[in-house]
Coordinates of N, CA and C in Angstrom, one line a residue:
Chain A
M1 N 92.4 74.3 102.2 CA 91.5 75.1 101.2 C 92.4 76.1 100.5
T2 N 92.2 76.2 99.2 CA 92.9 77.1 98.4 C 92.3 78.5 98.6
V3 N 93.1 79.5 98.9 CA 92.6 80.9 99.1 C 93.0 81.7 97.9
T4 N 92.0 82.2 97.2 CA 92.3 83.0 96.0 C 91.4 84.3 96.2
R5 N 91.8 85.3 95.5 CA 91.2 86.6 95.6 C 89.7 86.6 95.2
D6 N 89.3 85.6 94.4 CA 87.9 85.6 93.9 C 87.2 84.4 94.5
D7 N 87.7 83.9 95.7 CA 87.1 82.7 96.3 C 85.8 83.2 97.0
A8 N 84.6 82.5 96.6 CA 83.3 82.9 97.1 C 83.2 82.5 98.6
R9 N 84.0 81.6 99.1 CA 83.9 81.1 100.5 C 84.7 81.9 101.5
F10 N 85.0 83.2 101.2 CA 85.8 84.0 102.1 C 85.2 83.9 103.5
D11 N 86.1 83.6 104.4 CA 85.7 83.7 105.8 C 86.8 84.6 106.5
E12 N 86.7 84.7 107.8 CA 87.6 85.6 108.5 C 89.0 85.2 108.3
I13 N 89.3 83.9 108.4 CA 90.7 83.5 108.3 C 91.3 83.8 106.9
N14 N 90.5 83.6 105.9 CA 90.9 83.9 104.5 C 91.2 85.4 104.3
Q15 N 90.3 86.2 104.9 CA 90.5 87.7 104.9 C 91.8 88.0 105.5
L16 N 92.1 87.5 106.6 CA 93.4 87.8 107.3 C 94.6 87.3 106.5
R17 N 94.4 86.1 105.8 CA 95.5 85.6 105.0 C 95.8 86.5 103.8
L18 N 94.8 87.2 103.3 CA 95.1 88.2 102.2 C 96.0 89.3 102.7
S19 N 95.7 89.7 104.0 CA 96.6 90.8 104.6 C 98.0 90.2 104.8
I20 N 98.1 89.0 105.3 CA 99.4 88.4 105.4 C 100.1 88.4 104.1
D21 N 99.4 88.0 103.0 CA 100.1 87.9 101.7 C 100.6 89.3 101.3
N22 N 99.8 90.3 101.5 CA 100.2 91.6 101.2 C 101.5 92.1 101.9
F23 N 101.5 91.8 103.2 CA 102.7 92.1 104.1 C 103.9 91.3 103.6
D24 N 103.6 90.0 103.2 CA 104.7 89.2 102.8 C 105.4 89.8 101.5
S25 N 104.5 90.2 100.6 CA 105.0 90.8 99.3 C 105.9 92.0 99.7
A26 N 105.5 92.9 100.6 CA 106.3 94.0 101.0 C 107.6 93.6 101.6
M27 N 107.5 92.6 102.5 CA 108.8 92.1 103.2 C 109.8 91.5 102.2
I28 N 109.2 90.7 101.2 CA 110.1 90.1 100.3 C 110.9 91.2 99.4
H29 N 110.1 92.2 99.0 CA 110.8 93.2 98.2 C 111.8 94.1 99.0
I30 N 111.5 94.3 100.3 CA 112.4 95.0 101.1 C 113.7 94.2 101.3
L31 N 113.4 92.9 101.5 CA 114.5 91.9 101.7 C 115.4 91.8 100.5
A32 N 114.8 91.8 99.3 CA 115.5 91.7 98.1 C 116.4 93.0 97.9
E33 N 115.9 94.1 98.3 CA 116.7 95.4 98.2 C 117.8 95.3 99.3
R34 N 117.5 94.8 100.5 CA 118.5 94.7 101.5 C 119.7 93.8 101.0
F35 N 119.4 92.7 100.3 CA 120.5 91.8 99.8 C 121.2 92.5 98.7
R36 N 120.6 93.4 97.9 CA 121.3 94.1 96.9 C 122.3 95.0 97.6
I37 N 122.0 95.6 98.7 CA 122.9 96.5 99.5 C 124.0 95.7 100.1
T38 N 123.6 94.6 100.8 CA 124.7 93.8 101.4 C 125.7 93.2 100.4
K39 N 125.2 93.0 99.2 CA 126.1 92.5 98.1 C 127.1 93.6 97.8
A40 N 126.6 94.8 97.7 CA 127.6 96.0 97.5 C 128.6 96.1 98.7
V41 N 128.1 95.9 99.9 CA 129.0 95.9 101.1 C 130.0 94.7 100.9
G42 N 129.6 93.6 100.5 CA 130.5 92.4 100.3 C 131.6 92.8 99.3
H43 N 131.2 93.5 98.2 CA 132.3 93.8 97.2 C 133.2 94.9 97.8
L44 N 132.7 95.8 98.6 CA 133.6 96.8 99.2 C 134.5 96.2 100.2
K45 N 133.9 95.2 101.0 CA 134.8 94.5 102.0 C 135.9 93.7 101.3
A46 N 135.5 93.1 100.2 CA 136.5 92.3 99.5 C 137.6 93.2 98.9
E47 N 137.2 94.4 98.3 CA 138.2 95.3 97.8 C 139.1 95.8 98.9
K48 N 138.6 96.1 100.1 CA 139.4 96.7 101.2 C 140.0 95.6 102.1
D49 N 139.8 94.4 101.7 CA 140.3 93.2 102.4 C 139.8 93.2 103.8
L50 N 138.6 93.5 104.0 CA 137.9 93.4 105.3 C 137.3 92.0 105.5
P51 N 137.2 91.5 106.7 CA 136.6 90.2 106.9 C 135.1 90.1 106.6
P52 N 134.6 89.0 106.2 CA 133.2 88.9 105.8 C 132.3 89.2 107.0
S53 N 132.7 88.8 108.2 CA 131.9 89.1 109.4 C 132.4 90.3 110.1
S54 N 131.5 91.1 110.7 CA 131.8 92.3 111.5 C 131.2 92.2 112.9
P55 N 131.8 91.5 113.8 CA 131.1 91.2 115.1 C 130.6 92.4 115.8
D56 N 131.3 93.5 115.8 CA 130.8 94.7 116.5 C 129.5 95.2 115.9
R57 N 129.5 95.3 114.6 CA 128.3 95.7 113.8 C 127.2 94.8 114.1
E58 N 127.5 93.5 114.1 CA 126.4 92.5 114.3 C 125.8 92.6 115.7
K59 N 126.7 92.9 116.7 CA 126.2 93.0 118.1 C 125.2 94.3 118.1
E60 N 125.7 95.3 117.5 CA 124.8 96.5 117.5 C 123.5 96.3 116.8
Q61 N 123.5 95.5 115.7 CA 122.3 95.2 115.0 C 121.4 94.4 115.8
A62 N 121.9 93.4 116.6 CA 121.1 92.6 117.4 C 120.4 93.4 118.5
E63 N 121.1 94.4 119.1 CA 120.5 95.3 120.1 C 119.4 96.1 119.5
R64 N 119.8 96.6 118.3 CA 118.8 97.5 117.6 C 117.5 96.7 117.2
W65 N 117.7 95.5 116.7 CA 116.5 94.7 116.3 C 115.7 94.4 117.5
R66 N 116.3 94.0 118.7 CA 115.6 93.7 119.9 C 114.8 94.9 120.3
A67 N 115.4 96.1 120.3 CA 114.7 97.3 120.8 C 113.5 97.6 119.9
L68 N 113.8 97.6 118.6 CA 112.7 97.9 117.6 C 111.5 96.9 117.7
A69 N 111.9 95.6 117.9 CA 110.9 94.6 118.0 C 110.0 94.8 119.3
A70 N 110.7 95.1 120.4 CA 110.0 95.3 121.7 C 109.0 96.5 121.5
E71 N 109.5 97.5 120.9 CA 108.6 98.7 120.7 C 107.4 98.4 119.8
A72 N 107.6 97.5 118.8 CA 106.5 97.2 117.9 C 105.7 96.0 118.3
G73 N 106.0 95.4 119.5 CA 105.2 94.3 120.0 C 105.5 93.0 119.4
L74 N 106.7 92.9 118.8 CA 107.2 91.6 118.3 C 108.2 91.0 119.3
D75 N 108.2 89.7 119.5 CA 109.0 89.0 120.4 C 110.5 89.3 120.1
P76 N 111.2 90.0 121.0 CA 112.6 90.4 120.7 C 113.5 89.1 120.5
G77 N 113.3 88.1 121.2 CA 114.1 86.8 121.0 C 113.9 86.3 119.6
F78 N 112.7 86.3 119.1 CA 112.4 85.8 117.7 C 113.1 86.8 116.7
A79 N 113.0 88.1 117.0 CA 113.6 89.1 116.1 C 115.1 88.8 116.0
E80 N 115.7 88.6 117.1 CA 117.2 88.4 117.1 C 117.5 87.1 116.3
K81 N 116.7 86.0 116.5 CA 117.0 84.8 115.8 C 116.8 85.0 114.3
L82 N 115.9 85.8 113.9 CA 115.6 86.1 112.5 C 116.8 86.9 111.9
L83 N 117.3 87.9 112.7 CA 118.4 88.6 112.2 C 119.6 87.7 112.0
N84 N 119.9 86.8 113.0 CA 121.0 85.9 112.9 C 120.9 85.0 111.6
F85 N 119.6 84.6 111.3 CA 119.4 83.8 110.1 C 119.7 84.6 108.8
I86 N 119.3 85.9 108.8 CA 119.6 86.7 107.6 C 121.1 87.0 107.6
V87 N 121.7 87.4 108.7 CA 123.2 87.7 108.7 C 124.0 86.6 108.3
S88 N 123.6 85.3 108.7 CA 124.4 84.2 108.3 C 124.5 84.0 106.8
E89 N 123.3 84.3 106.2 CA 123.3 84.2 104.7 C 124.1 85.3 104.1
V90 N 124.1 86.5 104.7 CA 124.9 87.6 104.2 C 126.4 87.3 104.3
I91 N 126.8 86.7 105.4 CA 128.2 86.4 105.6 C 128.6 85.3 104.6
E92 N 127.8 84.3 104.4 CA 128.1 83.3 103.4 C 128.3 84.0 102.0
N93 N 127.4 84.9 101.6 CA 127.5 85.6 100.4 C 128.8 86.4 100.3
H94 N 129.2 87.1 101.4 CA 130.4 87.8 101.4 C 131.6 86.9 101.2
K95 N 131.6 85.7 101.8 CA 132.7 84.8 101.6 C 132.8 84.4 100.1
K96 N 131.6 84.2 99.5 CA 131.6 83.8 98.0 C 132.2 84.9 97.2
I97 N 131.9 86.2 97.5 CA 132.5 87.3 96.8 C 134.0 87.4 96.9
R98 N 134.5 87.0 98.0 CA 136.0 87.1 98.2 C 136.7 86.0 97.4
K99 N 136.0 84.9 97.1 CA 136.7 83.8 96.4 C 137.1 84.1 95.0
Chain B
M1 N 133.7 98.9 114.3 CA 133.5 100.4 114.4 C 132.1 100.7 114.6
T2 N 131.8 101.6 115.5 CA 130.4 102.0 115.8 C 129.9 102.9 114.7
V3 N 128.8 102.6 114.1 CA 128.2 103.4 113.0 C 127.1 104.3 113.6
T4 N 127.3 105.5 113.6 CA 126.2 106.4 114.1 C 125.9 107.5 113.0
R5 N 124.7 108.0 113.1 CA 124.3 109.0 112.1 C 125.2 110.2 112.0
D6 N 125.9 110.6 113.1 CA 126.8 111.8 113.1 C 128.3 111.4 113.1
D7 N 128.6 110.2 112.7 CA 129.9 109.8 112.6 C 130.7 110.5 111.5
A8 N 131.8 111.2 111.9 CA 132.5 112.0 110.9 C 133.3 111.1 109.9
R9 N 133.5 109.8 110.3 CA 134.3 108.9 109.4 C 133.5 108.1 108.4
F10 N 132.3 108.7 108.1 CA 131.5 108.0 107.1 C 132.3 107.5 105.9
D11 N 132.1 106.3 105.6 CA 132.7 105.8 104.3 C 131.6 105.1 103.6
E12 N 131.9 104.5 102.5 CA 130.9 103.9 101.7 C 130.1 102.8 102.4
I13 N 130.9 102.0 103.1 CA 130.2 100.8 103.9 C 129.2 101.4 104.9
N14 N 129.6 102.4 105.6 CA 128.7 103.0 106.6 C 127.5 103.6 106.0
Q15 N 127.7 104.2 104.9 CA 126.5 104.8 104.2 C 125.5 103.7 103.8
L16 N 126.1 102.6 103.3 CA 125.2 101.5 103.0 C 124.5 100.9 104.2
R17 N 125.3 100.9 105.3 CA 124.7 100.3 106.6 C 123.5 101.1 107.1
L18 N 123.6 102.4 106.8 CA 122.4 103.3 107.2 C 121.2 102.9 106.4
S19 N 121.4 102.6 105.1 CA 120.2 102.1 104.3 C 119.7 100.7 104.8
I20 N 120.7 99.8 105.2 CA 120.3 98.5 105.7 C 119.4 98.7 107.0
D21 N 119.9 99.6 107.9 CA 119.2 99.9 109.1 C 117.7 100.4 108.8
N22 N 117.6 101.3 107.9 CA 116.3 101.8 107.5 C 115.4 100.7 107.0
F23 N 115.9 99.8 106.1 CA 115.1 98.7 105.6 C 114.8 97.7 106.7
D24 N 115.7 97.5 107.7 CA 115.4 96.6 108.8 C 114.3 97.2 109.7
S25 N 114.3 98.5 109.9 CA 113.2 99.1 110.7 C 111.8 98.8 110.0
A26 N 111.8 99.0 108.7 CA 110.6 98.7 107.9 C 110.2 97.3 108.1
M27 N 111.1 96.4 107.9 CA 110.8 94.9 107.9 C 110.3 94.5 109.3
I28 N 111.0 95.0 110.4 CA 110.6 94.6 111.7 C 109.1 95.1 112.0
H29 N 108.8 96.3 111.5 CA 107.4 96.8 111.8 C 106.4 96.0 110.9
I30 N 106.7 95.6 109.7 CA 105.8 94.8 108.9 C 105.7 93.4 109.6
L31 N 106.8 92.9 110.1 CA 106.7 91.6 110.7 C 105.9 91.6 112.0
A32 N 106.0 92.7 112.7 CA 105.3 92.8 114.0 C 103.8 92.8 113.6
E33 N 103.4 93.5 112.6 CA 102.0 93.5 112.2 C 101.6 92.2 111.7
R34 N 102.5 91.5 110.9 CA 102.1 90.1 110.4 C 101.9 89.2 111.6
F35 N 102.6 89.3 112.7 CA 102.4 88.4 113.8 C 101.1 88.8 114.6
R36 N 100.7 90.1 114.5 CA 99.4 90.5 115.1 C 98.3 89.8 114.4
I37 N 98.5 89.7 113.0 CA 97.4 89.1 112.2 C 97.4 87.5 112.4
T38 N 98.6 86.9 112.4 CA 98.6 85.5 112.6 C 98.1 85.1 114.0
K39 N 98.3 86.0 115.0 CA 97.8 85.8 116.3 C 96.2 85.7 116.2
A40 N 95.6 86.6 115.5 CA 94.2 86.6 115.3 C 93.8 85.3 114.6
V41 N 94.6 84.9 113.6 CA 94.3 83.6 112.9 C 94.3 82.5 113.9
G42 N 95.3 82.5 114.8 CA 95.5 81.5 115.8 C 94.2 81.4 116.7
H43 N 93.7 82.5 117.1 CA 92.5 82.5 117.9 C 91.3 82.0 117.2
L44 N 91.2 82.4 115.9 CA 90.0 81.8 115.1 C 90.2 80.3 114.9
K45 N 91.4 79.9 114.6 CA 91.6 78.4 114.5 C 91.2 77.7 115.7
A46 N 91.6 78.2 116.9 CA 91.3 77.6 118.2 C 89.8 77.5 118.4
E47 N 89.1 78.7 118.1 CA 87.7 78.7 118.2 C 87.0 77.7 117.3
K48 N 87.5 77.6 116.1 CA 86.8 76.7 115.1 C 87.4 75.2 115.2
D49 N 88.3 75.0 116.2 CA 88.9 73.7 116.3 C 89.7 73.3 115.1
L50 N 90.3 74.2 114.4 CA 91.2 73.9 113.2 C 92.6 73.6 113.7
P51 N 93.3 72.8 113.0 CA 94.7 72.5 113.4 C 95.7 73.7 113.3
P52 N 96.7 73.8 114.2 CA 97.6 74.9 114.1 C 98.3 75.0 112.7
S53 N 98.6 73.9 112.1 CA 99.3 73.9 110.8 C 98.3 73.7 109.7
S54 N 98.5 74.4 108.5 CA 97.6 74.3 107.4 C 98.5 73.9 106.2
P55 N 98.8 72.6 106.0 CA 99.8 72.3 105.0 C 99.5 72.8 103.6
D56 N 98.3 72.8 103.1 CA 97.9 73.3 101.8 C 98.3 74.8 101.7
R57 N 97.9 75.5 102.7 CA 98.2 77.0 102.7 C 99.7 77.2 102.7
E58 N 100.4 76.4 103.5 CA 101.9 76.6 103.6 C 102.6 76.3 102.3
K59 N 102.0 75.3 101.6 CA 102.6 74.9 100.3 C 102.4 76.1 99.3
E60 N 101.2 76.6 99.3 CA 100.9 77.8 98.4 C 101.8 79.0 98.8
Q61 N 102.0 79.2 100.1 CA 102.9 80.3 100.5 C 104.3 80.1 100.0
A62 N 104.8 78.9 100.1 CA 106.2 78.6 99.7 C 106.3 78.9 98.2
E63 N 105.3 78.5 97.4 CA 105.3 78.8 95.9 C 105.3 80.3 95.7
R64 N 104.4 80.9 96.4 CA 104.2 82.4 96.2 C 105.5 83.1 96.6
W65 N 106.1 82.8 97.7 CA 107.4 83.4 98.2 C 108.5 83.2 97.2
R66 N 108.6 82.0 96.6 CA 109.7 81.7 95.7 C 109.5 82.5 94.4
A67 N 108.2 82.6 93.9 CA 107.9 83.4 92.7 C 108.2 84.9 92.9
L68 N 107.8 85.4 94.1 CA 108.0 86.8 94.3 C 109.5 87.1 94.5
A69 N 110.2 86.2 95.2 CA 111.6 86.4 95.4 C 112.4 86.4 94.0
A70 N 112.0 85.4 93.2 CA 112.7 85.3 91.9 C 112.5 86.6 91.1
E71 N 111.3 87.1 91.1 CA 110.9 88.4 90.4 C 111.7 89.5 90.9
A72 N 112.0 89.6 92.3 CA 112.6 90.7 92.9 C 114.2 90.5 93.0
G73 N 114.7 89.4 92.5 CA 116.1 89.2 92.4 C 116.7 88.6 93.8
L74 N 115.8 88.0 94.6 CA 116.2 87.4 95.8 C 116.3 85.9 95.6
D75 N 117.3 85.3 96.2 CA 117.4 83.8 96.1 C 116.1 83.1 96.6
P76 N 115.4 82.4 95.7 CA 114.2 81.8 96.1 C 114.3 80.7 97.1
G77 N 115.5 80.0 97.1 CA 115.7 79.0 98.2 C 115.9 79.6 99.5
F78 N 116.6 80.8 99.6 CA 116.7 81.5 100.8 C 115.3 82.0 101.3
A79 N 114.5 82.5 100.4 CA 113.2 83.1 100.7 C 112.3 81.9 101.3
E80 N 112.4 80.8 100.7 CA 111.6 79.6 101.2 C 112.0 79.2 102.6
K81 N 113.4 79.2 102.8 CA 113.9 78.9 104.2 C 113.4 79.9 105.2
L82 N 113.4 81.2 104.8 CA 113.0 82.2 105.7 C 111.5 82.1 106.0
L83 N 110.7 81.8 105.0 CA 109.3 81.6 105.2 C 109.1 80.4 106.2
N84 N 109.8 79.3 106.0 CA 109.7 78.2 107.0 C 110.0 78.6 108.4
F85 N 111.0 79.4 108.5 CA 111.5 79.9 109.8 C 110.3 80.7 110.5
I86 N 109.7 81.6 109.7 CA 108.6 82.4 110.3 C 107.4 81.5 110.6
V87 N 107.0 80.6 109.6 CA 105.8 79.8 109.8 C 106.0 78.9 111.0
S88 N 107.2 78.3 111.2 CA 107.4 77.5 112.4 C 107.1 78.2 113.7
E89 N 107.5 79.5 113.7 CA 107.2 80.3 114.9 C 105.7 80.5 115.0
V90 N 105.0 80.8 113.9 CA 103.6 81.0 113.9 C 102.8 79.8 114.4
I91 N 103.3 78.6 113.9 CA 102.6 77.4 114.3 C 102.8 77.1 115.8
E92 N 104.0 77.4 116.3 CA 104.2 77.3 117.8 C 103.3 78.2 118.6
N93 N 103.1 79.4 118.1 CA 102.2 80.4 118.7 C 100.8 79.9 118.7
H94 N 100.4 79.3 117.5 CA 99.0 78.8 117.4 C 98.8 77.7 118.4
K95 N 99.8 76.8 118.6 CA 99.7 75.7 119.6 C 99.5 76.3 121.0
K96 N 100.3 77.3 121.3 CA 100.2 77.9 122.7 C 98.8 78.5 122.9
I97 N 98.2 79.1 121.8 CA 96.8 79.7 122.0 C 95.8 78.6 122.3
R98 N 96.0 77.4 121.7 CA 95.0 76.3 121.9 C 95.1 75.7 123.3
K99 N 96.2 75.9 123.9 CA 96.4 75.3 125.3 C 95.5 76.0 126.3

């Protein structure tokens, strides 16, 4: 069923979906800004001839994400997998900047 | 190198990393709330005997994520892959609720 803001058949699931959509908009915009920042990091790394990946930093991030997730009631294992997914994309972008 | 808020060796990359960390905290907390909502959706679906996956809804979400990403300057292909990653986890959680 198509869920739209003016759908007369609103039920509980559709109401929740509107909240999900609002949170998704917020997440996408934060993520867009995060990638703008990692792009700047990629240029600085290329200028300073630093490698695209920073294992120490990534290990710290994983610990930080797991701790924040646990505190917020999000599965820490899932949070870490998600971080790895994002970081892999960031590293690929860093490699492209170096070329 | 360990990046801490009181590190005397702050350089440009570390400054940017502090911004990344702040955005990550925001994202993790939004995501935790999103999973609280999808958990409620999972319970409603189980009560109403609706399937864990909703292909029409997921198709709409993919289009919505791609459009929002494009507008925000985020790679739409990456945004869609990330959505699929999150939705896969949500569907697995829905399946567990039904059991």
